[in-house]
Structures are given as structure tokens and as C-alpha cells.
CSV table of C-alpha atoms in Angstrom, one decimal:
chain,number,residue,atom,x,y,z
A,1,MET,CA,87.4,78.2,82.3
A,2,ALA,CA,90.7,79.4,83.6
A,3,ALA,CA,89.6,83.0,83.5
A,4,ALA,CA,86.3,82.1,85.2
A,5,ALA,CA,88.2,80.2,87.9
A,6,ASP,CA,90.4,83.4,88.4
A,7,SER,CA,87.5,85.8,88.9
A,8,PRO,CA,86.6,84.7,92.5
A,9,LEU,CA,90.3,85.0,93.4
A,10,ARG,CA,90.4,88.5,92.0
A,11,LEU,CA,87.3,89.5,93.8
A,12,LEU,CA,88.6,88.2,97.1
A,13,HIS,CA,91.9,90.1,96.6
A,14,LEU,CA,90.0,93.3,95.8
A,15,LEU,CA,87.9,93.0,99.0
A,16,LEU,CA,91.0,92.4,101.2
A,17,LEU,CA,92.6,95.6,99.7
A,18,ILE,CA,89.3,97.6,100.4
A,19,PHE,CA,89.1,96.4,104.1
A,20,SER,CA,92.8,97.1,104.7
A,21,ALA,CA,92.4,100.7,103.5
A,22,LEU,CA,89.4,101.4,105.7
A,23,PRO,CA,91.4,102.7,108.7
A,24,LEU,CA,93.2,105.1,106.4
A,25,LEU,CA,89.9,106.4,105.1
A,26,ALA,CA,88.2,106.7,108.5
A,27,PRO,CA,88.1,110.2,110.2
A,28,ALA,CA,90.9,110.8,112.7
A,29,SER,CA,90.0,110.4,116.4
A,30,ARG,CA,89.9,113.5,118.7
A,31,SER,CA,93.3,112.5,120.1
A,32,GLN,CA,94.8,112.3,116.7
A,33,MET,CA,93.3,115.7,115.5
A,34,THR,CA,94.4,117.9,118.4
A,35,PRO,CA,97.8,117.6,120.2
A,36,PRO,CA,97.7,117.0,123.9
A,37,PRO,CA,97.7,120.3,126.0
A,38,PRO,CA,101.1,121.4,127.2
A,39,PRO,CA,101.9,120.8,130.8
A,40,PRO,CA,101.0,123.6,133.1
A,41,PRO,CA,104.0,125.9,134.0
A,42,PRO,CA,105.6,125.1,137.3
A,43,MET,CA,103.9,126.7,140.2
A,44,ILE,CA,105.4,130.0,141.3
A,45,ASN,CA,106.8,129.5,144.8
A,46,ARG,CA,109.5,132.0,144.9
A,47,TYR,CA,109.4,135.7,145.5
A,48,VAL,CA,112.0,138.4,145.2
A,49,LEU,CA,112.6,141.8,146.9
A,50,ALA,CA,115.1,144.4,145.6
A,51,VAL,CA,117.6,145.7,148.3
A,52,HIS,CA,120.1,148.6,147.9
A,53,LYS,CA,123.1,149.7,150.0
A,54,ASP,CA,122.8,153.1,151.6
A,55,SER,CA,126.0,155.0,150.9
A,56,ALA,CA,126.0,157.1,154.2
A,57,THR,CA,125.5,154.2,156.7
A,58,GLY,CA,126.4,151.1,154.8
A,59,LEU,CA,123.1,149.5,155.8
A,60,HIS,CA,120.8,147.7,153.5
A,61,VAL,CA,117.3,148.9,152.5
A,62,ALA,CA,114.4,147.0,150.9
A,63,ASN,CA,111.9,148.6,148.6
A,64,VAL,CA,108.6,147.3,150.1
A,65,LEU,CA,105.3,147.7,148.3
A,66,LYS,CA,102.3,148.2,150.6
A,67,ARG,CA,98.9,149.8,150.9
A,68,THR,CA,96.1,150.5,148.4
A,69,PRO,CA,96.9,152.2,146.1
A,70,THR,CA,100.3,150.6,146.1
A,71,LYS,CA,103.1,152.7,147.4
A,72,PRO,CA,106.8,151.8,147.6
A,73,ILE,CA,108.2,152.3,151.1
A,74,PHE,CA,111.8,151.9,152.2
A,75,HIS,CA,112.4,149.6,155.0
A,76,LEU,CA,115.7,148.7,156.7
A,77,VAL,CA,116.6,145.0,156.3
A,78,ASP,CA,116.8,143.5,159.8
A,79,LEU,CA,117.7,139.9,159.8
A,80,ASP,CA,117.0,139.8,163.6
A,81,GLY,CA,113.7,141.8,163.4
A,82,GLY,CA,110.5,140.0,164.7
A,83,MET,CA,108.1,142.0,162.6
A,84,VAL,CA,107.7,144.6,159.9
A,85,TRP,CA,107.0,148.0,161.3
A,86,GLU,CA,106.4,151.3,159.7
A,87,HIS,CA,105.9,154.9,160.8
A,88,CYS,CA,102.2,155.6,160.2
A,89,ASP,CA,102.1,159.4,159.8
A,90,GLU,CA,98.5,160.4,160.4
A,91,GLN,CA,98.4,162.9,157.6
A,92,ARG,CA,100.3,160.8,155.0
A,93,TYR,CA,99.2,157.2,155.6
A,94,VAL,CA,96.5,156.8,153.0
A,95,SER,CA,95.1,153.3,152.2
A,96,SER,CA,91.6,151.9,151.6
A,97,THR,CA,92.6,148.5,152.9
A,98,PHE,CA,94.1,149.5,156.3
A,99,TYR,CA,92.6,147.7,159.3
A,100,ALA,CA,93.7,147.7,163.0
A,101,PRO,CA,92.1,144.7,164.7
A,102,PRO,CA,91.0,145.1,168.3
A,103,PHE,CA,92.8,143.4,171.1
A,104,ASP,CA,90.1,140.8,171.6
A,105,ASP,CA,89.9,139.9,167.8
A,106,TYR,CA,91.3,136.7,166.5
A,107,LEU,CA,93.4,138.7,164.1
A,108,CYS,CA,95.4,140.0,167.1
A,109,SER,CA,96.6,136.4,167.9
A,110,PRO,CA,99.6,136.3,165.6
A,111,ALA,CA,101.4,138.8,167.8
A,112,GLY,CA,101.5,136.1,170.4
A,113,LYS,CA,102.3,136.7,174.0
A,114,ALA,CA,103.9,140.1,173.2
A,115,ARG,CA,100.5,141.7,172.6
A,116,PHE,CA,98.5,143.8,174.9
A,117,SER,CA,95.5,146.1,174.9
A,118,ARG,CA,96.4,149.7,173.9
A,119,THR,CA,94.7,152.9,174.6
A,120,CYS,CA,95.3,155.7,172.1
A,121,SER,CA,96.5,159.0,173.5
A,122,GLY,CA,95.2,160.9,170.5
A,123,PRO,CA,91.8,162.6,169.9
A,124,ALA,CA,89.9,159.4,169.3
A,125,THR,CA,86.0,160.1,169.7
A,126,PRO,CA,82.8,158.3,168.4
A,127,ALA,CA,82.9,160.8,165.4
A,128,THR,CA,86.6,160.1,164.7
A,129,PRO,CA,87.1,156.6,166.0
A,130,GLY,CA,90.8,156.4,165.2
A,131,ARG,CA,93.6,156.8,162.6
A,132,PRO,CA,96.4,154.6,161.5
A,133,GLY,CA,98.6,154.0,164.6
A,134,CYS,CA,96.0,155.3,167.0
A,135,HIS,CA,92.9,153.2,167.9
A,136,ASN,CA,91.5,152.6,171.4
A,137,ASN,CA,91.4,148.9,172.6
A,138,SER,CA,93.8,148.1,169.7
A,139,CYS,CA,96.4,145.3,169.7
A,140,GLY,CA,99.5,146.8,171.1
A,141,ILE,CA,103.1,145.4,170.4
A,142,LEU,CA,106.6,146.6,171.1
A,143,ALA,CA,108.6,147.7,168.0
A,144,VAL,CA,112.4,148.1,168.2
A,145,ASN,CA,114.8,150.4,166.3
A,146,PRO,CA,117.6,147.9,165.7
A,147,MET,CA,120.2,150.6,165.6
A,148,THR,CA,119.5,152.4,168.8
A,149,LYS,CA,117.7,149.5,170.6
A,150,ARG,CA,115.1,151.9,171.5
A,151,ARG,CA,111.5,150.4,171.9
A,152,ALA,CA,108.1,152.0,171.5
A,153,VAL,CA,104.5,150.9,171.7
A,154,ALA,CA,103.1,150.2,168.3
A,155,GLU,CA,99.7,149.2,166.9
A,156,LEU,CA,99.3,145.8,165.2
A,157,SER,CA,97.7,146.6,161.8
A,158,ILE,CA,96.8,144.8,158.6
A,159,ASP,CA,97.1,146.2,155.1
A,160,MET,CA,97.9,145.1,151.5
A,161,PHE,CA,101.4,143.9,150.6
A,162,SER,CA,102.8,143.3,147.2
A,163,ILE,CA,105.9,141.4,146.0
A,164,LEU,CA,107.4,140.3,142.7
A,165,THR,CA,107.2,136.6,141.8
A,166,THR,CA,110.2,134.9,140.2
A,167,ARG,CA,111.1,131.5,138.7
A,168,GLY,CA,114.7,132.2,139.7
A,169,SER,CA,116.2,134.4,136.8
A,170,ASN,CA,114.1,137.6,136.7
A,171,PRO,CA,111.0,139.1,138.2
A,172,GLY,CA,107.5,138.3,137.1
A,173,ARG,CA,104.1,139.7,137.9
A,174,PRO,CA,103.5,141.0,141.4
A,175,ILE,CA,101.2,139.2,143.7
A,176,ARG,CA,99.2,140.9,146.4
A,177,PHE,CA,98.4,139.7,149.9
A,178,CYS,CA,95.4,141.3,151.5
A,179,LYS,CA,96.0,140.3,155.0
A,180,PHE,CA,99.6,141.3,155.8
A,181,TYR,CA,100.6,142.0,159.5
A,182,PHE,CA,102.7,144.9,160.4
A,183,ALA,CA,103.1,147.4,163.3
A,184,CYS,CA,102.3,151.2,163.1
A,185,ALA,CA,105.1,152.8,165.1
A,186,PRO,CA,105.5,156.4,166.3
A,187,SER,CA,107.8,158.6,164.3
A,188,SER,CA,110.1,159.0,167.2
A,189,LEU,CA,111.3,155.4,166.6
A,190,LEU,CA,112.8,156.4,163.3
A,191,ARG,CA,115.4,158.7,164.8
A,192,PRO,CA,118.3,158.4,165.0
A,193,GLY,CA,120.3,155.7,163.3
A,194,LEU,CA,118.1,154.7,160.3
A,195,PRO,CA,119.2,155.8,156.8
A,196,ALA,CA,117.6,158.8,155.3
A,197,GLY,CA,114.3,158.1,153.5
A,198,VAL,CA,113.7,155.0,155.5
A,199,HIS,CA,110.2,154.7,157.0
A,200,GLY,CA,110.4,151.4,158.8
A,201,VAL,CA,112.1,148.1,159.4
A,202,ALA,CA,111.6,144.8,157.5
A,203,GLY,CA,112.2,142.1,160.2
A,204,LEU,CA,113.2,138.6,158.9
A,205,GLY,CA,113.5,136.8,162.2
A,206,ARG,CA,112.0,133.5,163.2
A,207,THR,CA,108.7,134.9,164.6
A,208,PRO,CA,105.0,134.5,163.4
A,209,ILE,CA,104.7,138.0,162.0
A,210,SER,CA,108.1,138.5,160.4
A,211,LEU,CA,108.2,139.1,156.7
A,212,GLN,CA,109.7,135.6,155.8
A,213,SER,CA,107.3,133.8,158.1
A,214,GLN,CA,104.2,135.5,156.7
A,215,LEU,CA,105.2,134.8,153.0
A,216,ALA,CA,105.8,131.2,153.8
A,217,SER,CA,102.4,130.9,155.6
A,218,HIS,CA,100.5,132.7,152.9
A,219,CYS,CA,102.1,130.7,150.0
A,220,GLY,CA,102.3,127.3,151.6
A,221,PHE,CA,106.1,126.7,151.2
A,222,PRO,CA,108.5,125.7,154.1
A,223,PRO,CA,110.0,128.8,155.5
A,224,MET,CA,113.2,129.6,153.6
A,225,PHE,CA,114.7,132.7,152.3
A,226,ALA,CA,118.1,133.7,150.8
A,227,LEU,CA,120.0,136.9,151.4
A,228,CYS,CA,122.3,138.4,148.8
A,229,LEU,CA,123.5,141.8,149.8
A,230,THR,CA,125.3,144.0,147.2
A,231,SER,CA,128.7,145.7,148.2
A,232,VAL,CA,128.0,148.6,145.9
A,233,SER,CA,126.2,151.7,147.1
A,234,SER,CA,124.1,152.6,144.0
A,235,ASN,CA,120.5,152.4,142.9
A,236,ASP,CA,121.7,150.6,139.8
A,237,ASN,CA,123.4,147.9,141.7
A,238,ARG,CA,120.7,146.2,143.8
A,239,GLY,CA,121.0,143.2,145.9
A,240,VAL,CA,118.2,140.7,146.4
A,241,ILE,CA,116.2,138.7,149.0
A,242,PHE,CA,114.7,135.5,147.6
A,243,PHE,CA,111.8,133.9,149.4
A,244,GLY,CA,111.5,130.1,148.7
A,245,ASP,CA,113.9,127.5,147.4
A,246,GLY,CA,116.3,127.9,144.5
A,247,PRO,CA,117.4,128.2,141.8
A,248,TYR,CA,118.6,131.7,142.3
A,249,ASN,CA,120.2,132.8,139.0
A,250,MET,CA,122.5,135.6,138.6
A,251,LEU,CA,124.0,137.0,135.3
A,252,PRO,CA,125.6,135.6,133.3
A,253,GLY,CA,123.5,132.5,134.0
A,254,VAL,CA,125.0,131.4,137.3
A,255,ASP,CA,122.7,129.5,139.7
A,256,VAL,CA,124.3,130.6,143.0
A,257,SER,CA,122.2,128.2,145.0
A,258,SER,CA,124.2,125.3,143.6
A,259,GLY,CA,127.3,124.2,145.5
A,260,LEU,CA,126.3,125.7,148.9
A,261,LEU,CA,127.9,124.4,152.1
A,262,TYR,CA,125.5,123.9,155.0
A,263,THR,CA,126.0,124.4,158.7
A,264,PRO,CA,123.4,123.9,161.5
A,265,LEU,CA,121.3,127.0,162.2
A,266,THR,CA,120.0,127.7,165.7
A,267,PHE,CA,117.4,130.3,166.9
A,268,ARG,CA,117.8,132.2,170.1
A,269,ARG,CA,116.5,135.4,171.8
A,270,ARG,CA,113.3,136.2,170.0
A,271,GLY,CA,114.1,134.5,166.7
A,272,LYS,CA,117.7,135.6,166.1
A,273,TYR,CA,119.9,133.4,163.8
A,274,PHE,CA,123.0,131.7,165.2
A,275,VAL,CA,125.6,129.4,163.8
A,276,GLY,CA,128.6,127.6,165.3
A,277,VAL,CA,132.2,128.7,164.6
A,278,ARG,CA,134.6,126.2,166.1
A,279,SER,CA,137.8,127.9,165.2
A,280,ILE,CA,139.4,130.6,163.1
A,281,ARG,CA,142.3,130.2,160.7
A,282,ILE,CA,144.5,132.9,158.9
A,283,ASN,CA,146.3,131.7,155.8
A,284,TRP,CA,145.4,128.2,156.9
A,285,LYS,CA,147.0,128.6,160.3
A,286,PRO,CA,145.0,128.1,163.4
A,287,VAL,CA,144.4,131.4,165.5
A,288,PRO,CA,145.1,130.5,169.2
A,289,LEU,CA,141.7,131.1,170.7
A,290,ASN,CA,139.9,130.3,174.0
A,291,THR,CA,137.5,127.9,172.3
A,292,SER,CA,135.2,127.8,175.3
A,293,LEU,CA,134.1,131.3,174.3
A,294,LEU,CA,132.7,130.0,171.0
A,295,GLY,CA,130.6,127.1,172.2
A,296,ASN,CA,128.0,125.6,170.0
A,297,GLY,CA,125.9,128.0,168.0
A,298,ARG,CA,127.0,131.2,169.6
A,299,THR,CA,127.9,133.2,166.5
A,300,ARG,CA,125.1,135.6,165.4
A,301,ILE,CA,124.5,136.8,161.9
A,302,SER,CA,123.3,140.4,161.6
A,303,THR,CA,122.4,142.8,158.8
A,304,THR,CA,122.2,145.8,161.1
A,305,THR,CA,125.8,145.4,162.5
A,306,PRO,CA,128.0,147.0,159.8
A,307,TYR,CA,131.1,145.1,160.5
A,308,THR,CA,131.9,141.9,162.3
A,309,ILE,CA,132.3,142.3,166.1
A,310,LEU,CA,134.7,140.0,168.1
A,311,GLU,CA,134.9,139.4,171.8
A,312,HIS,CA,138.1,141.2,173.0
A,313,SER,CA,140.4,138.2,173.4
A,314,ILE,CA,139.2,136.9,170.0
A,315,PHE,CA,139.8,140.3,168.4
A,316,VAL,CA,143.3,140.5,169.9
A,317,ALA,CA,144.2,137.0,168.6
A,318,VAL,CA,142.8,137.6,165.2
A,319,THR,CA,144.6,141.0,164.6
A,320,ARG,CA,147.8,139.7,166.0
A,321,SER,CA,147.7,136.6,163.7
A,322,PHE,CA,146.7,138.8,160.7
A,323,THR,CA,149.5,141.4,161.2
A,324,SER,CA,152.1,138.5,161.8
A,325,GLU,CA,151.2,137.3,158.3
A,326,LEU,CA,151.9,140.8,157.1
A,327,SER,CA,155.1,141.4,159.2
A,328,GLN,CA,157.0,142.6,156.2
A,329,THR,CA,154.3,145.1,155.2
A,330,PRO,CA,154.5,148.5,156.9
A,331,GLN,CA,151.3,149.6,158.7
A,332,ALA,CA,149.6,153.0,158.1
A,333,GLU,CA,148.3,155.2,160.9
A,334,PRO,CA,145.4,153.3,162.6
A,335,ILE,CA,141.9,154.7,162.1
A,336,PRO,CA,139.7,153.8,165.0
A,337,PRO,CA,137.8,151.6,165.4
A,338,PHE,CA,139.8,149.7,162.6
A,339,PRO,CA,143.3,148.8,163.7
A,340,PRO,CA,145.4,147.6,161.7
A,341,CYS,CA,145.5,149.7,158.6
A,342,TYR,CA,147.7,149.6,155.5
A,343,GLU,CA,148.2,151.7,152.3
A,344,ARG,CA,146.2,150.2,149.5
A,345,ALA,CA,149.0,150.3,147.1
A,346,ARG,CA,150.9,147.7,149.0
A,347,PHE,CA,148.4,144.9,148.0
A,348,PRO,CA,147.8,143.8,144.4
A,349,GLY,CA,144.2,143.6,143.3
A,350,THR,CA,142.5,140.3,142.7
A,351,ARG,CA,139.0,139.1,141.6
A,352,VAL,CA,138.2,138.9,145.4
A,353,GLY,CA,139.7,142.2,146.5
A,354,PRO,CA,143.2,143.1,147.8
A,355,ARG,CA,145.6,140.2,148.1
A,356,VAL,CA,145.7,139.9,152.0
A,357,PRO,CA,145.7,136.9,154.3
A,358,ILE,CA,142.6,134.8,153.9
A,359,ILE,CA,140.5,134.6,157.1
A,360,GLU,CA,138.6,131.3,157.5
A,361,PHE,CA,135.7,130.5,159.9
A,362,VAL,CA,135.8,126.8,160.6
A,363,MET,CA,132.2,125.6,161.2
A,364,GLN,CA,131.1,122.2,162.5
A,365,ASP,CA,134.1,120.4,160.9
A,366,GLU,CA,137.2,120.9,158.9
A,367,ASP,CA,135.4,120.4,155.6
A,368,THR,CA,132.9,123.2,156.2
A,369,ILE,CA,134.9,126.5,155.9
A,370,TRP,CA,133.6,130.0,155.3
A,371,PRO,CA,136.5,131.8,153.8
A,372,ILE,CA,136.7,135.7,153.9
A,373,PHE,CA,138.7,137.2,151.2
A,374,GLY,CA,140.1,140.7,151.0
A,375,VAL,CA,137.0,142.3,149.6
A,376,ASN,CA,135.2,141.3,152.8
A,377,SER,CA,137.9,141.4,155.3
A,378,MET,CA,139.2,144.9,154.5
A,379,VAL,CA,137.4,148.2,154.3
A,380,GLU,CA,138.6,151.5,152.7
A,381,VAL,CA,138.2,153.8,155.6
A,382,ARG,CA,139.6,156.8,153.8
A,383,PRO,CA,141.0,157.2,150.2
A,384,GLU,CA,143.8,154.6,149.5
A,385,THR,CA,143.8,153.3,153.1
A,386,LEU,CA,142.6,149.9,153.9
A,387,CYS,CA,141.8,148.7,157.5
A,388,LEU,CA,140.9,145.2,158.8
A,389,ALA,CA,137.1,145.3,159.0
A,390,PHE,CA,136.6,143.8,162.4
A,391,ILE,CA,135.7,145.6,165.6
A,392,ASP,CA,136.7,145.0,169.3
A,393,GLY,CA,133.4,144.0,171.1
A,394,GLY,CA,134.8,144.3,174.7
A,395,SER,CA,135.3,141.6,177.2
A,396,ARG,CA,131.7,140.6,178.0
A,397,PRO,CA,129.5,140.9,175.0
A,398,LYS,CA,126.2,138.9,174.6
A,399,ASP,CA,127.6,137.1,171.6
A,400,PRO,CA,131.4,136.3,171.2
A,401,ILE,CA,131.1,136.8,167.4
A,402,VAL,CA,128.6,138.8,165.4
A,403,ILE,CA,129.1,138.4,161.6
A,404,GLY,CA,128.3,141.9,160.2
A,405,ALA,CA,126.9,143.1,156.9
A,406,HIS,CA,130.3,143.9,155.3
A,407,GLN,CA,131.4,140.3,155.7
A,408,LEU,CA,128.0,139.2,154.2
A,409,GLU,CA,128.1,141.2,151.0
A,410,ASP,CA,128.3,139.4,147.7
A,411,ASN,CA,127.9,136.1,149.6
A,412,LEU,CA,124.7,134.1,149.3
A,413,LEU,CA,123.1,133.0,152.6
A,414,GLN,CA,120.2,130.6,152.5
A,415,PHE,CA,118.3,130.5,155.7
A,416,ASP,CA,116.5,127.1,155.7
A,417,VAL,CA,114.4,127.7,158.7
A,418,ALA,CA,112.3,124.6,158.2
A,419,ARG,CA,115.4,122.4,158.3
A,420,SER,CA,117.4,124.5,160.8
A,421,ARG,CA,120.4,124.9,158.5
A,422,LEU,CA,122.3,127.7,156.8
A,423,GLY,CA,123.6,127.3,153.3
A,424,PHE,CA,126.4,129.7,152.4
A,425,SER,CA,128.3,130.2,149.1
A,426,SER,CA,131.6,132.2,150.0
A,427,SER,CA,132.2,135.2,147.8
A,428,LEU,CA,130.3,135.1,144.4
A,429,LEU,CA,133.2,137.0,142.9
A,430,VAL,CA,135.0,133.7,142.7
A,431,ARG,CA,132.3,132.6,140.3
A,432,ARG,CA,132.5,135.8,138.3
A,433,THR,CA,129.1,137.1,139.4
A,434,SER,CA,127.9,139.2,142.4
A,435,CYS,CA,124.7,139.9,144.5
A,436,ALA,CA,124.1,142.9,142.1
A,437,ASN,CA,123.7,140.7,139.1
A,438,PHE,CA,120.0,139.6,139.5
A,439,ASN,CA,118.3,140.7,136.3
A,440,PHE,CA,115.7,143.2,137.6
A,441,THR,CA,115.7,145.0,134.2
A,442,SER,CA,114.0,142.1,132.4
A,443,ILE,CA,110.4,141.2,133.4
A,444,ALA,CA,109.4,137.5,132.7
A,445,PRO,CA,106.2,137.0,130.8
A,446,GLN,CA,103.4,135.7,133.0
A,447,GLY,CA,103.3,132.2,131.2
A,448,GLU,CA,107.0,131.6,131.9
């Protein structure tokens, strides 16, 4: 009787074990069989352009990829420039995607108020309706040689443009833009002043058809670019222009967009970039200046001005303060236009160049300082002779201070056009890197 009484309990226990095991025996659901897909890679919203320093002129040249088939063309980097223009040689300009919009076409409108109807002086006939740079009733604009200030009538044109993508550390695959505006200019605009081998100018100014404006418009990011010019004249030591926000990573793994100081950025005279320098200090001592000359946002930044230019009274005050700090150091024979000069051997070397007095531009307040160390304040004009790399701009210049390319080299400058501010790093040599340390030799896989 006891065994018979136990059998229903045993049967109930067996059934409970079977039902509890059913979830383990059931087939796995779809979510259990396959892992969830990985998140998509972050959208590429940065682009990178290689820049080298011309040894003969000290100017900086970008390698621009244009046309179909793609062809690399050297363009002078012009921070002030309102457009990209190129010499369109009628025999050598070959591209299957070239197009010159007529004056009344909507494609002519990005040129803005500067456009006008142009008549070609060349042999345009119904049989040969035109050639690059020469079409009747085309959209004419004025292109400028930034070195000579010479202007010439150019033809607004459209062609393919390619640029390398980046996620910040190295270049990725190139991307092509089929409707890129530029100007076909006459060959006479190239001479003189531009480096050998240069066929045009890459303008970065705040205008609708500058290089930075077109990339921001095509790609949908706020207009922003960062300039990092190398101090070394070598094809193996290339600087870089980033388009889009950071990070901007330099070897050995330094994000040079971190720790930037910011100062207001203003735009004047056809999209040129200005900042405000309130005062100047040398070795932390104020330089006596007529501060009414400086004003608010009257210091221009220029890549086509080789060395910083100072209004005459500012130049005199700066050089006098600088030499006063070196009163115990004999001067060498001056080499115009660079007084004062010294023998290199009199200054020990440091990571940031010769140990000379530090020049500081005080921006909007005492906490926002742009220091200029010896590598940017001095220039070797001849072997073993260093001169102060500032030039007397005369008594009535348009701008009291123009910060030139030599003072910009190995500094990162982020032009946040959308927010009207300039981010600057000071010398990257302090952080044991430089503008030549972007990893152009390694190509990032497409999925990265």
C-alpha cells in the first residue's frame, strides 16, 4: 500500500522535471542564434588635404585632385582667397566633366554679386563653341594673384573634385564631388610671385565658393577647418589642412585639437580672417604700444604673407623691447628687412628653437595668450645668422598687424567659421609633435 501511494507522487515529480526542462530543449530564438549587428561606423565628416612648403618662396602649396580622369594640381594655399582658381591651358586642360555655366544659369548664382556676363575673345564659333576658360555669355568673375594683387577676368567653371576622407588619424578613401566651383583664369595671372609648378590658388576665405565653404555645403557640416603648416621644406614633411571638427591626431598619437585656446574671429574685406590682439609682451613684460592702433579684431591672419608685418610704431616698440632683453648679446650685421640679427651660436637650442625672449600676443584677456617661441620668432636668413622674423609695415598699413606664415608654422589653427571663433594651440613642438606628423603613409581601411 505504501508503494502504491508513492507512485502518484513519483509521477507528479517526473512531470514537473519534464516541464521544467522544456525551455532548454526548445529551439533558440532568432535573437539568441545570431548576435545583434555591430553599430555602424561613425559617419565620416572630416577631410584632409596635404600641404608642402616651397623651399624657394617659403609659401605653402596644396596638392588638389581635380578633373576626370583625376589629376593632381598644385595650388597655393591662400587663407584670404575667395575662390579656387586655376590656369586652364587650352591645350592641356582635359576633363570629361568640365562645364562652364552660362551667365543666366542658376549655377552661376554662387558667384554672388561679383559675377558678370563675359564674352570670350578667342575663336569661339558655332562649330567650336568654346574651350575651358573661353565661352561666350559665360559667368565672369575676378580672380586675384595674392602675391602681386593683380586681378584678371576668369570664367566660373564646374568640374570634379576629389579629397581624402579621414577619421582623424590617417587618410581613408577619397570622395568625389561632381559639382565643384572654380575659376578658369588666364596664364598671365600666374606670373610672377607664385611658386614654381603651381597652377592656381586654393582660397579658404569666408565666401560661398571658397574651398572650405563648398566642402561644408556639400557634406552638411558647419563650416570649420584647421590649418597646420609645416616648417620643413621637403616633400616628405607635409603639413595638413583638416576640413570638419576634430580629433586631429598627429604621431605619436597626439590629438592636437585638445587643449586649444579660443579667441573671437571676425570677417572683413571679402571674407578675410581677423582676430583681436590687445597688447604684446616680451619675456612677460608689456611692450609700450599705442593701443588705439590695435582696436578690436584688427589683426589679420595670412598664409601668403611670409613673415608677420607690424605697423611702424609697433615694429619699433617690439624690436626695441626685444633687443633690450638681449642687451648683453652682441648683434650681427643687420640683413634687410630683418633687423636685428644675431649669431646663432649665441643662443642654446631648445625643443622650440633658439632660446630667445618669448613674444606673447595677448588676445581678449590676460588668460588667452599666443606665445611665439624662437622657432617662430627667428629666421635663419643666412647660414649661422638668425634675425627677428618681423617686418616693418610702414606708417599707414591697412592692418596694424598681419600674422604671417612663418609664425603660423607648427601651430594648429582651427577656424570655426560657424561660431566665429579661432582655436589655437601654440607651438606643437612643446607637445613633442609637429604639423609634419600626420600619418599620410598609412591608409585607413574603409570600414574604420
